[in-house]
Amino acid sequence: MRQRVRALLDGIDARETELRRAARLVLDCLRRDGIVFTAGAGHSLAMVCETFYRAGGLAAVRPLWDPGVLPLSGAARSSAAEREPGRGRAVLAEADPAPPDLVVVFSTSGRNPYPVEIAREALARGVPVVAVTSAAASAAAADRSGTRLAEHATVVLDTGVPAGDVIWPVERPRTAAVSTVLAAYLWASLLAEVAELARMHDVDLPLWTSSNVPGGDERNAELMVRYAGRVPQLRHG
């Protein structure tokens, strides 16, 4: 299994051109004091959590989500919710992103209305979209929206997740899902590329520091003050 995962990670590394394009979009957003909105449904919400209030992560991130698409709120209900037309559109409308903001949508299949609507509505507002999805999984998935997330993106980052997500046993995969592992690696790679671009252009990135190291709370407090007005999840109470 380890060799299979490593091969998939190598595949992400090989698609560096699109990663650099996405990194330029992120840096442009930050240089213009925009906010990076991140969205996903089901287990892709794990990636939304990964982008938000994370040591080494960007402070200028606002997570977009609806409680109905969280599996912990009800497993079967969450699957039905992300297939419900209008829910993604409502979430995007409530957040009200506008240039110079950026929207990042995580969806392995990219076939359900929820992620597709978020991306489509963002583009209609003139807000660039980075889609983190899988071409292979999307091609094999049931079409529930009449279109795919990748068709509504400024840049598409292909995770390479195989159809069905699982990779083991090789002959007939039934377990060992890799979508979270690959998407997390891709996001970390994107942050590293953004950091390199920022260094080249002398841009000071707004990065969280682990609160478990000396001085972390103090540094984070400054970022809280800076972004709490635009990121509701950073406010107290």
PDB file of C-alpha atoms in Angstrom:
ATOM      1  CA  MET A   1       0.000   0.000   0.000  1.00  0.00           C
ATOM      2  CA  ARG A   2       2.817   2.400   0.826  1.00  0.00           C
ATOM      3  CA  GLN A   3       4.184   2.183  -2.710  1.00  0.00           C
ATOM      4  CA  ARG A   4       0.759   2.995  -4.131  1.00  0.00           C
ATOM      5  CA  VAL A   5       0.380   6.073  -1.904  1.00  0.00           C
ATOM      6  CA  ARG A   6       3.877   7.260  -2.738  1.00  0.00           C
ATOM      7  CA  ALA A   7       3.143   6.900  -6.450  1.00  0.00           C
ATOM      8  CA  LEU A   8       0.031   9.059  -6.041  1.00  0.00           C
ATOM      9  CA  LEU A   9       2.033  11.673  -4.130  1.00  0.00           C
ATOM     10  CA  ASP A  10       4.629  11.669  -6.900  1.00  0.00           C
ATOM     11  CA  GLY A  11       1.820  12.298  -9.353  1.00  0.00           C
ATOM     12  CA  ILE A  12       0.869  15.457  -7.462  1.00  0.00           C
ATOM     13  CA  ASP A  13       4.480  16.632  -7.572  1.00  0.00           C
ATOM     14  CA  ALA A  14       4.532  16.105 -11.332  1.00  0.00           C
ATOM     15  CA  ARG A  15       1.620  18.522 -11.783  1.00  0.00           C
ATOM     16  CA  GLU A  16       3.614  21.492 -10.491  1.00  0.00           C
ATOM     17  CA  THR A  17       2.572  23.920 -13.226  1.00  0.00           C
ATOM     18  CA  GLU A  18      -0.997  24.152 -11.971  1.00  0.00           C
ATOM     19  CA  LEU A  19       0.227  24.318  -8.387  1.00  0.00           C
ATOM     20  CA  ARG A  20       2.287  27.391  -9.245  1.00  0.00           C
ATOM     21  CA  ARG A  21      -0.700  28.997 -10.947  1.00  0.00           C
ATOM     22  CA  ALA A  22      -2.797  28.425  -7.843  1.00  0.00           C
ATOM     23  CA  ALA A  23      -0.034  29.792  -5.620  1.00  0.00           C
ATOM     24  CA  ARG A  24       0.044  32.996  -7.654  1.00  0.00           C
ATOM     25  CA  LEU A  25      -3.698  33.385  -7.175  1.00  0.00           C
ATOM     26  CA  VAL A  26      -3.340  32.938  -3.420  1.00  0.00           C
ATOM     27  CA  LEU A  27      -0.486  35.412  -3.165  1.00  0.00           C
ATOM     28  CA  ASP A  28      -2.326  37.955  -5.308  1.00  0.00           C
ATOM     29  CA  CYS A  29      -5.337  37.652  -3.018  1.00  0.00           C
ATOM     30  CA  LEU A  30      -3.226  38.193   0.098  1.00  0.00           C
ATOM     31  CA  ARG A  31      -1.233  41.088  -1.351  1.00  0.00           C
ATOM     32  CA  ARG A  32      -4.488  42.874  -2.080  1.00  0.00           C
ATOM     33  CA  ASP A  33      -5.780  42.161   1.450  1.00  0.00           C
ATOM     34  CA  GLY A  34      -8.349  39.625   0.290  1.00  0.00           C
ATOM     35  CA  ILE A  35      -9.727  36.580   2.075  1.00  0.00           C
ATOM     36  CA  VAL A  36      -9.332  32.952   0.989  1.00  0.00           C
ATOM     37  CA  PHE A  37     -12.706  31.214   1.332  1.00  0.00           C
ATOM     38  CA  THR A  38     -12.483  27.411   1.616  1.00  0.00           C
ATOM     39  CA  ALA A  39     -15.373  25.015   1.073  1.00  0.00           C
ATOM     40  CA  GLY A  40     -16.185  21.336   0.922  1.00  0.00           C
ATOM     41  CA  ALA A  41     -18.819  18.807   1.960  1.00  0.00           C
ATOM     42  CA  GLY A  42     -18.775  15.393   3.597  1.00  0.00           C
ATOM     43  CA  HIS A  43     -15.235  14.208   4.250  1.00  0.00           C
ATOM     44  CA  SER A  44     -13.892  17.123   2.224  1.00  0.00           C
ATOM     45  CA  LEU A  45     -14.789  19.197   5.284  1.00  0.00           C
ATOM     46  CA  ALA A  46     -11.685  17.645   6.834  1.00  0.00           C
ATOM     47  CA  MET A  47      -9.742  19.735   4.356  1.00  0.00           C
ATOM     48  CA  VAL A  48     -11.690  22.866   5.224  1.00  0.00           C
ATOM     49  CA  CYS A  49     -10.610  22.296   8.840  1.00  0.00           C
ATOM     50  CA  GLU A  50      -7.037  21.799   7.643  1.00  0.00           C
ATOM     51  CA  THR A  51      -7.031  25.243   6.028  1.00  0.00           C
ATOM     52  CA  PHE A  52      -8.421  27.069   9.055  1.00  0.00           C
ATOM     53  CA  TYR A  53      -6.655  28.222  12.260  1.00  0.00           C
ATOM     54  CA  ARG A  54      -3.863  25.721  11.686  1.00  0.00           C
ATOM     55  CA  ALA A  55      -0.246  26.070  12.767  1.00  0.00           C
ATOM     56  CA  GLY A  56       1.648  27.297   9.714  1.00  0.00           C
ATOM     57  CA  GLY A  57      -1.586  28.018   7.883  1.00  0.00           C
ATOM     58  CA  LEU A  58      -2.925  31.256   6.492  1.00  0.00           C
ATOM     59  CA  ALA A  59      -4.829  33.487   8.893  1.00  0.00           C
ATOM     60  CA  ALA A  60      -6.735  35.109   6.026  1.00  0.00           C
ATOM     61  CA  VAL A  61      -8.977  32.066   5.599  1.00  0.00           C
ATOM     62  CA  ARG A  62     -12.729  31.924   6.079  1.00  0.00           C
ATOM     63  CA  PRO A  63     -14.273  28.436   6.090  1.00  0.00           C
ATOM     64  CA  LEU A  64     -17.558  28.036   4.233  1.00  0.00           C
ATOM     65  CA  TRP A  65     -19.843  25.287   5.386  1.00  0.00           C
ATOM     66  CA  ASP A  66     -23.391  24.313   6.144  1.00  0.00           C
ATOM     67  CA  PRO A  67     -24.054  22.123   9.222  1.00  0.00           C
ATOM     68  CA  GLY A  68     -26.167  19.864   7.032  1.00  0.00           C
ATOM     69  CA  VAL A  69     -23.202  18.678   4.952  1.00  0.00           C
ATOM     70  CA  LEU A  70     -21.193  17.585   8.009  1.00  0.00           C
ATOM     71  CA  PRO A  71     -21.349  13.771   8.458  1.00  0.00           C
ATOM     72  CA  LEU A  72     -21.147  14.154  12.249  1.00  0.00           C
ATOM     73  CA  SER A  73     -24.521  15.886  12.114  1.00  0.00           C
ATOM     74  CA  GLY A  74     -26.054  12.807  10.494  1.00  0.00           C
ATOM     75  CA  ALA A  75     -24.320  10.501   8.030  1.00  0.00           C
ATOM     76  CA  ALA A  76     -27.036   9.758   5.483  1.00  0.00           C
ATOM     77  CA  ARG A  77     -28.504  13.216   5.892  1.00  0.00           C
ATOM     78  CA  SER A  78     -25.175  14.844   5.008  1.00  0.00           C
ATOM     79  CA  SER A  79     -24.990  12.897   1.739  1.00  0.00           C
ATOM     80  CA  ALA A  80     -28.480  14.023   0.845  1.00  0.00           C
ATOM     81  CA  ALA A  81     -27.705  17.627   1.794  1.00  0.00           C
ATOM     82  CA  GLU A  82     -24.766  18.046  -0.581  1.00  0.00           C
ATOM     83  CA  ARG A  83     -26.978  16.764  -3.409  1.00  0.00           C
ATOM     84  CA  GLU A  84     -29.675  19.325  -2.659  1.00  0.00           C
ATOM     85  CA  PRO A  85     -29.843  22.100  -5.272  1.00  0.00           C
ATOM     86  CA  GLY A  86     -29.569  25.613  -3.892  1.00  0.00           C
ATOM     87  CA  ARG A  87     -27.697  24.832  -0.669  1.00  0.00           C
ATOM     88  CA  GLY A  88     -24.252  25.680  -2.023  1.00  0.00           C
ATOM     89  CA  ARG A  89     -25.557  28.800  -3.704  1.00  0.00           C
ATOM     90  CA  ALA A  90     -27.062  29.990  -0.401  1.00  0.00           C
ATOM     91  CA  VAL A  91     -23.821  29.372   1.519  1.00  0.00           C
ATOM     92  CA  LEU A  92     -21.820  31.380  -1.013  1.00  0.00           C
ATOM     93  CA  ALA A  93     -24.369  34.197  -1.068  1.00  0.00           C
ATOM     94  CA  GLU A  94     -24.314  34.498   2.726  1.00  0.00           C
ATOM     95  CA  ALA A  95     -20.506  34.739   2.773  1.00  0.00           C
ATOM     96  CA  ASP A  96     -20.598  37.334  -0.019  1.00  0.00           C
ATOM     97  CA  PRO A  97     -17.033  37.069  -1.377  1.00  0.00           C
ATOM     98  CA  ALA A  98     -15.853  39.729  -3.820  1.00  0.00           C
ATOM     99  CA  PRO A  99     -12.571  40.580  -5.570  1.00  0.00           C
ATOM    100  CA  PRO A 100      -9.798  40.446  -4.437  1.00  0.00           C
ATOM    101  CA  ASP A 101     -11.015  37.371  -2.521  1.00  0.00           C
ATOM    102  CA  LEU A 102     -10.344  33.799  -3.629  1.00  0.00           C
ATOM    103  CA  VAL A 103     -12.460  30.647  -3.258  1.00  0.00           C
ATOM    104  CA  VAL A 104     -10.937  27.182  -2.845  1.00  0.00           C
ATOM    105  CA  VAL A 105     -13.342  24.248  -3.208  1.00  0.00           C
ATOM    106  CA  PHE A 106     -12.415  20.716  -2.138  1.00  0.00           C
ATOM    107  CA  SER A 107     -14.429  17.896  -3.702  1.00  0.00           C
ATOM    108  CA  THR A 108     -12.987  14.568  -4.798  1.00  0.00           C
ATOM    109  CA  SER A 109     -15.830  13.696  -7.172  1.00  0.00           C
ATOM    110  CA  GLY A 110     -16.795  17.284  -7.984  1.00  0.00           C
ATOM    111  CA  ARG A 111     -20.195  16.040  -9.121  1.00  0.00           C
ATOM    112  CA  ASN A 112     -22.643  17.102  -6.388  1.00  0.00           C
ATOM    113  CA  PRO A 113     -24.558  20.399  -6.548  1.00  0.00           C
ATOM    114  CA  TYR A 114     -23.108  21.809  -3.308  1.00  0.00           C
ATOM    115  CA  PRO A 115     -19.445  22.273  -4.402  1.00  0.00           C
ATOM    116  CA  VAL A 116     -20.392  22.991  -8.006  1.00  0.00           C
ATOM    117  CA  GLU A 117     -22.749  25.795  -6.999  1.00  0.00           C
ATOM    118  CA  ILE A 118     -20.192  27.404  -4.723  1.00  0.00           C
ATOM    119  CA  ALA A 119     -17.602  27.482  -7.498  1.00  0.00           C
ATOM    120  CA  ARG A 120     -20.039  28.615 -10.175  1.00  0.00           C
ATOM    121  CA  GLU A 121     -21.464  31.429  -8.059  1.00  0.00           C
ATOM    122  CA  ALA A 122     -17.989  32.616  -7.061  1.00  0.00           C
ATOM    123  CA  LEU A 123     -16.907  32.895 -10.694  1.00  0.00           C
ATOM    124  CA  ALA A 124     -20.090  34.779 -11.501  1.00  0.00           C
ATOM    125  CA  ARG A 125     -19.016  37.360  -8.895  1.00  0.00           C
ATOM    126  CA  GLY A 126     -15.608  37.742 -10.519  1.00  0.00           C
ATOM    127  CA  VAL A 127     -13.887  35.775  -7.731  1.00  0.00           C
ATOM    128  CA  PRO A 128     -11.216  33.284  -8.880  1.00  0.00           C
ATOM    129  CA  VAL A 129     -11.754  29.631  -7.932  1.00  0.00           C
ATOM    130  CA  VAL A 130      -9.212  26.932  -7.186  1.00  0.00           C
ATOM    131  CA  ALA A 131     -10.783  23.475  -7.460  1.00  0.00           C
ATOM    132  CA  VAL A 132      -9.074  20.671  -5.555  1.00  0.00           C
ATOM    133  CA  THR A 133     -10.598  17.582  -7.113  1.00  0.00           C
ATOM    134  CA  SER A 134      -9.784  14.328  -8.893  1.00  0.00           C
ATOM    135  CA  ALA A 135     -10.156  13.953 -12.631  1.00  0.00           C
ATOM    136  CA  ALA A 136     -10.340  10.164 -12.354  1.00  0.00           C
ATOM    137  CA  ALA A 137     -12.883  10.120  -9.550  1.00  0.00           C
ATOM    138  CA  SER A 138     -14.981  12.805 -11.207  1.00  0.00           C
ATOM    139  CA  ALA A 139     -15.076  10.944 -14.508  1.00  0.00           C
ATOM    140  CA  ALA A 140     -16.391   7.813 -12.798  1.00  0.00           C
ATOM    141  CA  ALA A 141     -18.816   9.477 -10.361  1.00  0.00           C
ATOM    142  CA  ALA A 142     -22.571   9.736 -10.734  1.00  0.00           C
ATOM    143  CA  ASP A 143     -23.570  13.033 -12.339  1.00  0.00           C
ATOM    144  CA  ARG A 144     -25.907  14.852  -9.932  1.00  0.00           C
ATOM    145  CA  SER A 145     -25.470  18.434 -11.103  1.00  0.00           C
ATOM    146  CA  GLY A 146     -25.178  18.269 -14.879  1.00  0.00           C
ATOM    147  CA  THR A 147     -21.670  19.680 -14.695  1.00  0.00           C
ATOM    148  CA  ARG A 148     -18.397  19.213 -12.824  1.00  0.00           C
ATOM    149  CA  LEU A 149     -16.515  21.326 -10.325  1.00  0.00           C
ATOM    150  CA  ALA A 150     -13.498  21.452 -12.654  1.00  0.00           C
ATOM    151  CA  GLU A 151     -15.620  23.234 -15.262  1.00  0.00           C
ATOM    152  CA  HIS A 152     -16.111  26.171 -12.895  1.00  0.00           C
ATOM    153  CA  ALA A 153     -12.543  26.785 -11.787  1.00  0.00           C
ATOM    154  CA  THR A 154      -9.811  29.236 -12.631  1.00  0.00           C
ATOM    155  CA  VAL A 155      -7.229  26.602 -11.714  1.00  0.00           C
ATOM    156  CA  VAL A 156      -7.789  22.883 -11.180  1.00  0.00           C
ATOM    157  CA  LEU A 157      -5.525  20.976  -8.794  1.00  0.00           C
ATOM    158  CA  ASP A 158      -5.874  17.267  -9.513  1.00  0.00           C
ATOM    159  CA  THR A 159      -5.330  15.085  -6.443  1.00  0.00           C
ATOM    160  CA  GLY A 160      -5.198  11.937  -8.566  1.00  0.00           C
ATOM    161  CA  VAL A 161      -7.538  10.073  -6.207  1.00  0.00           C
ATOM    162  CA  PRO A 162      -8.729   6.901  -7.967  1.00  0.00           C
ATOM    163  CA  ALA A 163     -12.413   6.256  -8.601  1.00  0.00           C
ATOM    164  CA  GLY A 164     -14.038   5.097  -5.394  1.00  0.00           C
ATOM    165  CA  ASP A 165     -11.235   6.627  -3.275  1.00  0.00           C
ATOM    166  CA  VAL A 166      -9.918   3.283  -1.941  1.00  0.00           C
ATOM    167  CA  ILE A 167      -6.670   1.602  -2.989  1.00  0.00           C
ATOM    168  CA  TRP A 168      -6.427  -1.741  -1.153  1.00  0.00           C
ATOM    169  CA  PRO A 169      -6.200  -4.602  -1.953  1.00  0.00           C
ATOM    170  CA  VAL A 170      -4.730  -3.808  -5.350  1.00  0.00           C
ATOM    171  CA  GLU A 171      -6.704  -6.502  -7.201  1.00  0.00           C
ATOM    172  CA  ARG A 172     -10.070  -5.318  -5.905  1.00  0.00           C
ATOM    173  CA  PRO A 173      -9.788  -2.160  -3.761  1.00  0.00           C
ATOM    174  CA  ARG A 174     -12.219  -1.999  -0.866  1.00  0.00           C
ATOM    175  CA  THR A 175     -10.448   0.005   1.843  1.00  0.00           C
ATOM    176  CA  ALA A 176      -7.660   2.508   2.582  1.00  0.00           C
ATOM    177  CA  ALA A 177      -9.219   5.747   1.285  1.00  0.00           C
ATOM    178  CA  VAL A 178      -6.608   8.288   0.196  1.00  0.00           C
ATOM    179  CA  SER A 179      -8.538  11.462  -0.645  1.00  0.00           C
ATOM    180  CA  THR A 180      -7.756  13.223   2.642  1.00  0.00           C
ATOM    181  CA  VAL A 181      -4.086  12.199   2.581  1.00  0.00           C
ATOM    182  CA  LEU A 182      -3.599  13.432  -0.986  1.00  0.00           C
ATOM    183  CA  ALA A 183      -5.578  16.644  -0.574  1.00  0.00           C
ATOM    184  CA  ALA A 184      -3.712  17.493   2.638  1.00  0.00           C
ATOM    185  CA  TYR A 185      -0.382  16.937   0.894  1.00  0.00           C
ATOM    186  CA  LEU A 186      -1.506  19.080  -2.025  1.00  0.00           C
ATOM    187  CA  TRP A 187      -2.600  21.893   0.298  1.00  0.00           C
ATOM    188  CA  ALA A 188       0.700  21.775   2.185  1.00  0.00           C
ATOM    189  CA  SER A 189       2.543  21.855  -1.139  1.00  0.00           C
ATOM    190  CA  LEU A 190       0.493  24.870  -2.183  1.00  0.00           C
ATOM    191  CA  LEU A 191       1.343  26.720   1.035  1.00  0.00           C
ATOM    192  CA  ALA A 192       5.017  25.977   0.517  1.00  0.00           C
ATOM    193  CA  GLU A 193       4.827  27.369  -3.023  1.00  0.00           C
ATOM    194  CA  VAL A 194       2.995  30.468  -1.774  1.00  0.00           C
ATOM    195  CA  ALA A 195       5.683  30.969   0.863  1.00  0.00           C
ATOM    196  CA  GLU A 196       8.405  30.735  -1.775  1.00  0.00           C
ATOM    197  CA  LEU A 197       6.654  33.272  -3.988  1.00  0.00           C
ATOM    198  CA  ALA A 198       6.138  35.561  -0.986  1.00  0.00           C
ATOM    199  CA  ARG A 199       9.846  35.395  -0.189  1.00  0.00           C
ATOM    200  CA  MET A 200      10.735  36.300  -3.757  1.00  0.00           C
ATOM    201  CA  HIS A 201       8.374  39.294  -3.714  1.00  0.00           C
ATOM    202  CA  ASP A 202       9.178  40.367  -0.154  1.00  0.00           C
ATOM    203  CA  VAL A 203       5.647  39.711   1.109  1.00  0.00           C
ATOM    204  CA  ASP A 204       5.066  38.956   4.790  1.00  0.00           C
ATOM    205  CA  LEU A 205       2.501  36.158   4.918  1.00  0.00           C
ATOM    206  CA  PRO A 206      -0.125  36.156   7.717  1.00  0.00           C
ATOM    207  CA  LEU A 207       0.693  32.721   9.129  1.00  0.00           C
ATOM    208  CA  TRP A 208      -0.570  31.155  12.335  1.00  0.00           C
ATOM    209  CA  THR A 209       1.966  29.930  14.884  1.00  0.00           C
ATOM    210  CA  SER A 210       1.382  26.869  17.027  1.00  0.00           C
ATOM    211  CA  SER A 211      -0.113  27.963  20.339  1.00  0.00           C
ATOM    212  CA  ASN A 212       1.971  25.236  21.976  1.00  0.00           C
ATOM    213  CA  VAL A 213       5.289  27.015  21.383  1.00  0.00           C
ATOM    214  CA  PRO A 214       6.536  30.050  23.340  1.00  0.00           C
ATOM    215  CA  GLY A 215       5.137  33.292  21.955  1.00  0.00           C
ATOM    216  CA  GLY A 216       2.571  31.551  19.792  1.00  0.00           C
ATOM    217  CA  ASP A 217      -0.468  32.948  21.563  1.00  0.00           C
ATOM    218  CA  GLU A 218       0.894  36.480  21.357  1.00  0.00           C
ATOM    219  CA  ARG A 219       1.614  36.293  17.639  1.00  0.00           C
ATOM    220  CA  ASN A 220      -1.778  34.744  16.949  1.00  0.00           C
ATOM    221  CA  ALA A 221      -3.572  37.421  18.942  1.00  0.00           C
ATOM    222  CA  GLU A 222      -2.399  40.041  16.445  1.00  0.00           C
ATOM    223  CA  LEU A 223      -3.806  38.031  13.551  1.00  0.00           C
ATOM    224  CA  MET A 224      -7.078  37.539  15.417  1.00  0.00           C
ATOM    225  CA  VAL A 225      -7.502  41.289  15.670  1.00  0.00           C
ATOM    226  CA  ARG A 226      -6.578  41.756  12.029  1.00  0.00           C
ATOM    227  CA  TYR A 227      -9.019  39.229  10.556  1.00  0.00           C
ATOM    228  CA  ALA A 228     -11.832  38.679  13.067  1.00  0.00           C
ATOM    229  CA  GLY A 229     -13.946  41.366  11.419  1.00  0.00           C
ATOM    230  CA  ARG A 230     -14.051  39.366   8.175  1.00  0.00           C
ATOM    231  CA  VAL A 231     -13.818  35.813   9.522  1.00  0.00           C
ATOM    232  CA  PRO A 232     -16.734  35.137  11.892  1.00  0.00           C
ATOM    233  CA  GLN A 233     -15.173  31.895  13.156  1.00  0.00           C
ATOM    234  CA  LEU A 234     -12.336  33.899  14.722  1.00  0.00           C
ATOM    235  CA  ARG A 235     -14.612  35.953  16.934  1.00  0.00           C
ATOM    236  CA  HIS A 236     -15.078  35.225  20.615  1.00  0.00           C
ATOM    237  CA  GLY A 237     -18.423  34.083  21.981  1.00  0.00           C
TER     238      GLY A 237
END
